Amino acid sequence: MKPFFLAQIDGVLVAVAKEQVVGVGQRDAAVQLIEENGQQYLPLPHGDRAAICDLQALLNGSGSAPGTRRKYYLIVALEEQLLALNIEKGAMM
């Protein structure tokens, strides 16, 4: 059986293949995001960075719902790019 990481995004469970998950990071106001050409990036160890992607906005075509608090980034590798996906909570399956 292929292992997946499940993440809850706006009440919907999204599965990401475990081998694509680089890590999970808690959102912390102390972490200074990098902004370049209108894109925000999450700084990672060893000088790497991940483009921040709000899947709720992509799936719903809008911004975050009122009262919704995102607490984690799910960092995934897709080909040569690292993405930091906003998630509410996650669990390994």
N, C-alpha and C. Protein backbone atom coordinates (compact mmCIF):
# COMPACT_ATOMS: atom_id res chain seq x y z
N MET A 1 0.83 -1.17 0.00
CA MET A 1 0.00 0.00 0.00
C MET A 1 0.88 1.24 0.00
N LYS A 2 0.53 2.20 -0.82
CA LYS A 2 1.29 3.45 -0.92
C LYS A 2 0.88 4.39 0.23
N PRO A 3 1.85 4.91 1.01
CA PRO A 3 1.51 5.81 2.12
C PRO A 3 1.23 7.23 1.63
N PHE A 4 0.25 7.87 2.27
CA PHE A 4 -0.13 9.23 1.95
C PHE A 4 -0.12 10.08 3.22
N PHE A 5 0.05 11.38 3.05
CA PHE A 5 -0.11 12.36 4.12
C PHE A 5 -1.44 13.02 3.85
N LEU A 6 -2.33 13.02 4.85
CA LEU A 6 -3.63 13.67 4.71
C LEU A 6 -3.58 15.04 5.36
N ALA A 7 -4.09 16.03 4.67
CA ALA A 7 -4.17 17.38 5.21
C ALA A 7 -5.60 17.88 5.06
N GLN A 8 -6.11 18.52 6.10
CA GLN A 8 -7.44 19.09 6.04
C GLN A 8 -7.33 20.54 5.59
N ILE A 9 -7.93 20.84 4.46
CA ILE A 9 -7.90 22.19 3.90
C ILE A 9 -9.34 22.64 3.71
N ASP A 10 -9.75 23.63 4.50
CA ASP A 10 -11.11 24.16 4.45
C ASP A 10 -12.14 23.04 4.58
N GLY A 11 -11.91 22.11 5.49
CA GLY A 11 -12.86 21.03 5.76
C GLY A 11 -12.78 19.87 4.78
N VAL A 12 -11.88 19.93 3.80
CA VAL A 12 -11.73 18.86 2.81
C VAL A 12 -10.39 18.17 3.05
N LEU A 13 -10.40 16.82 3.07
CA LEU A 13 -9.15 16.09 3.21
C LEU A 13 -8.47 15.97 1.85
N VAL A 14 -7.20 16.35 1.82
CA VAL A 14 -6.39 16.26 0.61
C VAL A 14 -5.26 15.29 0.88
N ALA A 15 -5.01 14.35 -0.02
CA ALA A 15 -3.95 13.36 0.15
C ALA A 15 -2.77 13.72 -0.73
N VAL A 16 -1.57 13.68 -0.14
CA VAL A 16 -0.33 13.94 -0.86
C VAL A 16 0.55 12.71 -0.67
N ALA A 17 1.13 12.20 -1.74
CA ALA A 17 2.02 11.04 -1.64
C ALA A 17 3.14 11.35 -0.64
N LYS A 18 3.38 10.43 0.29
CA LYS A 18 4.34 10.65 1.37
C LYS A 18 5.73 11.00 0.84
N GLU A 19 6.14 10.41 -0.28
CA GLU A 19 7.49 10.68 -0.78
C GLU A 19 7.65 12.11 -1.28
N GLN A 20 6.56 12.82 -1.51
CA GLN A 20 6.64 14.21 -1.93
C GLN A 20 6.66 15.18 -0.75
N VAL A 21 6.33 14.69 0.45
CA VAL A 21 6.30 15.55 1.63
C VAL A 21 7.72 15.72 2.16
N VAL A 22 8.18 16.95 2.19
CA VAL A 22 9.52 17.27 2.68
C VAL A 22 9.47 17.53 4.18
N GLY A 23 8.36 18.11 4.65
CA GLY A 23 8.24 18.38 6.07
C GLY A 23 6.95 19.12 6.38
N VAL A 24 6.73 19.33 7.67
CA VAL A 24 5.59 20.10 8.16
C VAL A 24 6.15 21.14 9.10
N GLY A 25 5.77 22.39 8.91
CA GLY A 25 6.25 23.46 9.76
C GLY A 25 5.11 24.25 10.35
N GLN A 26 5.20 24.55 11.63
CA GLN A 26 4.17 25.34 12.27
C GLN A 26 4.32 26.80 11.87
N ARG A 27 3.20 27.44 11.57
CA ARG A 27 3.24 28.86 11.25
C ARG A 27 3.60 29.62 12.50
N ASP A 28 4.55 30.50 12.37
CA ASP A 28 5.05 31.25 13.51
C ASP A 28 5.30 32.68 13.07
N ALA A 29 4.74 33.62 13.81
CA ALA A 29 4.90 35.03 13.45
C ALA A 29 6.36 35.46 13.47
N ALA A 30 7.22 34.71 14.19
CA ALA A 30 8.63 35.06 14.27
C ALA A 30 9.38 34.74 12.97
N VAL A 31 8.82 33.86 12.13
CA VAL A 31 9.46 33.51 10.87
C VAL A 31 9.20 34.62 9.86
N GLN A 32 10.26 35.21 9.35
CA GLN A 32 10.15 36.28 8.36
C GLN A 32 10.03 35.67 6.96
N LEU A 33 8.86 35.85 6.35
CA LEU A 33 8.64 35.35 5.00
C LEU A 33 9.42 36.22 4.02
N ILE A 34 9.78 35.64 2.90
CA ILE A 34 10.48 36.35 1.84
C ILE A 34 9.45 36.69 0.77
N GLU A 35 9.44 37.93 0.31
CA GLU A 35 8.54 38.32 -0.78
C GLU A 35 9.37 38.76 -1.97
N GLU A 36 9.04 38.20 -3.12
CA GLU A 36 9.77 38.50 -4.35
C GLU A 36 8.80 38.47 -5.52
N ASN A 37 8.70 39.57 -6.23
CA ASN A 37 7.80 39.68 -7.39
C ASN A 37 6.37 39.30 -7.05
N GLY A 38 5.89 39.69 -5.87
CA GLY A 38 4.52 39.42 -5.47
C GLY A 38 4.27 38.02 -4.93
N GLN A 39 5.28 37.17 -4.90
CA GLN A 39 5.16 35.80 -4.39
C GLN A 39 5.83 35.72 -3.02
N GLN A 40 5.16 35.09 -2.06
CA GLN A 40 5.76 34.89 -0.74
C GLN A 40 6.42 33.52 -0.69
N TYR A 41 7.56 33.45 0.03
CA TYR A 41 8.31 32.21 0.18
C TYR A 41 8.58 31.97 1.66
N LEU A 42 8.57 30.71 2.04
CA LEU A 42 8.93 30.30 3.39
C LEU A 42 10.40 29.92 3.39
N PRO A 43 11.24 30.58 4.20
CA PRO A 43 12.65 30.19 4.24
C PRO A 43 12.80 28.83 4.91
N LEU A 44 13.65 28.00 4.34
CA LEU A 44 13.91 26.65 4.86
C LEU A 44 15.39 26.53 5.22
N PRO A 45 15.74 25.50 5.98
CA PRO A 45 17.16 25.30 6.30
C PRO A 45 18.01 25.15 5.04
N HIS A 46 19.27 25.40 5.16
CA HIS A 46 20.27 25.25 4.10
C HIS A 46 20.06 26.21 2.94
N GLY A 47 19.37 27.34 3.20
CA GLY A 47 19.19 28.35 2.16
C GLY A 47 18.07 28.07 1.18
N ASP A 48 17.37 26.95 1.33
CA ASP A 48 16.24 26.65 0.44
C ASP A 48 15.05 27.51 0.84
N ARG A 49 14.07 27.58 -0.04
CA ARG A 49 12.83 28.27 0.27
C ARG A 49 11.70 27.60 -0.51
N ALA A 50 10.48 27.72 0.04
CA ALA A 50 9.30 27.11 -0.57
C ALA A 50 8.28 28.19 -0.88
N ALA A 51 7.74 28.16 -2.10
CA ALA A 51 6.70 29.11 -2.49
C ALA A 51 5.44 28.80 -1.70
N ILE A 52 4.85 29.83 -1.09
CA ILE A 52 3.64 29.63 -0.29
C ILE A 52 2.43 29.61 -1.21
N CYS A 53 1.60 28.59 -1.05
CA CYS A 53 0.42 28.39 -1.89
C CYS A 53 -0.80 28.21 -0.99
N ASP A 54 -1.80 29.06 -1.14
CA ASP A 54 -3.03 28.95 -0.37
C ASP A 54 -4.02 28.12 -1.17
N LEU A 55 -4.10 26.82 -0.85
CA LEU A 55 -4.97 25.93 -1.62
C LEU A 55 -6.44 26.29 -1.46
N GLN A 56 -6.84 26.82 -0.32
CA GLN A 56 -8.24 27.20 -0.14
C GLN A 56 -8.62 28.24 -1.17
N ALA A 57 -7.79 29.23 -1.38
CA ALA A 57 -8.07 30.27 -2.37
C ALA A 57 -8.12 29.67 -3.77
N LEU A 58 -7.22 28.72 -4.06
CA LEU A 58 -7.22 28.10 -5.38
C LEU A 58 -8.46 27.24 -5.60
N LEU A 59 -8.85 26.48 -4.56
CA LEU A 59 -10.00 25.58 -4.69
C LEU A 59 -11.33 26.34 -4.71
N ASN A 60 -11.43 27.40 -3.92
CA ASN A 60 -12.68 28.14 -3.81
C ASN A 60 -12.72 29.39 -4.66
N GLY A 61 -11.58 29.79 -5.20
CA GLY A 61 -11.53 31.01 -5.99
C GLY A 61 -11.66 32.26 -5.14
N SER A 62 -11.36 32.13 -3.83
CA SER A 62 -11.46 33.29 -2.94
C SER A 62 -10.38 33.19 -1.88
N GLY A 63 -10.36 34.16 -1.00
CA GLY A 63 -9.42 34.16 0.12
C GLY A 63 -9.91 33.25 1.22
N SER A 64 -9.25 33.31 2.37
CA SER A 64 -9.61 32.49 3.52
C SER A 64 -10.99 32.85 4.04
N ALA A 65 -11.71 31.83 4.48
CA ALA A 65 -13.04 32.04 5.07
C ALA A 65 -12.88 32.73 6.41
N PRO A 66 -13.86 33.59 6.78
CA PRO A 66 -13.77 34.27 8.08
C PRO A 66 -13.69 33.26 9.22
N GLY A 67 -12.82 33.55 10.17
CA GLY A 67 -12.68 32.68 11.33
C GLY A 67 -11.78 31.48 11.11
N THR A 68 -11.36 31.23 9.87
CA THR A 68 -10.49 30.10 9.60
C THR A 68 -9.06 30.45 9.98
N ARG A 69 -8.42 29.63 10.80
CA ARG A 69 -7.03 29.88 11.19
C ARG A 69 -6.17 28.75 10.68
N ARG A 70 -5.17 29.09 9.91
CA ARG A 70 -4.24 28.08 9.43
C ARG A 70 -3.05 28.07 10.37
N LYS A 71 -2.62 26.87 10.72
CA LYS A 71 -1.59 26.77 11.73
C LYS A 71 -0.31 26.10 11.22
N TYR A 72 -0.34 25.48 10.06
CA TYR A 72 0.82 24.72 9.59
C TYR A 72 1.07 24.95 8.11
N TYR A 73 2.30 24.71 7.72
CA TYR A 73 2.66 24.61 6.31
C TYR A 73 3.00 23.15 6.03
N LEU A 74 2.46 22.59 4.98
CA LEU A 74 2.85 21.27 4.50
C LEU A 74 3.80 21.53 3.34
N ILE A 75 5.06 21.15 3.51
CA ILE A 75 6.09 21.45 2.51
C ILE A 75 6.26 20.23 1.61
N VAL A 76 6.00 20.42 0.32
CA VAL A 76 6.06 19.33 -0.64
C VAL A 76 7.01 19.67 -1.77
N ALA A 77 7.59 18.63 -2.35
CA ALA A 77 8.48 18.79 -3.50
C ALA A 77 7.74 18.33 -4.74
N LEU A 78 7.61 19.22 -5.70
CA LEU A 78 7.00 18.88 -6.99
C LEU A 78 8.02 19.19 -8.07
N GLU A 79 8.57 18.14 -8.63
CA GLU A 79 9.67 18.25 -9.59
C GLU A 79 10.81 19.04 -8.96
N GLU A 80 11.14 20.20 -9.48
CA GLU A 80 12.28 20.98 -8.96
C GLU A 80 11.86 22.08 -8.01
N GLN A 81 10.56 22.19 -7.70
CA GLN A 81 10.08 23.30 -6.87
C GLN A 81 9.56 22.80 -5.53
N LEU A 82 9.83 23.59 -4.48
CA LEU A 82 9.27 23.32 -3.16
C LEU A 82 8.08 24.24 -2.95
N LEU A 83 6.97 23.68 -2.45
CA LEU A 83 5.78 24.46 -2.15
C LEU A 83 5.45 24.33 -0.68
N ALA A 84 5.03 25.40 -0.04
CA ALA A 84 4.55 25.40 1.34
C ALA A 84 3.05 25.64 1.29
N LEU A 85 2.27 24.57 1.53
CA LEU A 85 0.82 24.65 1.44
C LEU A 85 0.24 24.99 2.81
N ASN A 86 -0.65 25.96 2.88
CA ASN A 86 -1.33 26.30 4.13
C ASN A 86 -2.29 25.18 4.46
N ILE A 87 -2.22 24.62 5.68
CA ILE A 87 -3.14 23.58 6.09
C ILE A 87 -3.63 23.87 7.51
N GLU A 88 -4.80 23.29 7.84
CA GLU A 88 -5.36 23.44 9.17
C GLU A 88 -4.72 22.42 10.11
N LYS A 89 -4.67 21.18 9.70
CA LYS A 89 -4.03 20.13 10.49
C LYS A 89 -3.73 18.96 9.56
N GLY A 90 -2.85 18.07 9.97
CA GLY A 90 -2.49 16.96 9.11
C GLY A 90 -2.24 15.71 9.89
N ALA A 91 -2.27 14.59 9.20
CA ALA A 91 -2.02 13.29 9.83
C ALA A 91 -1.40 12.35 8.83
N MET A 92 -0.49 11.52 9.28
CA MET A 92 0.12 10.52 8.40
C MET A 92 -0.81 9.33 8.29
N MET A 93 -0.96 8.78 7.10
CA MET A 93 -1.78 7.59 6.87
C MET A 93 -0.94 6.55 6.18
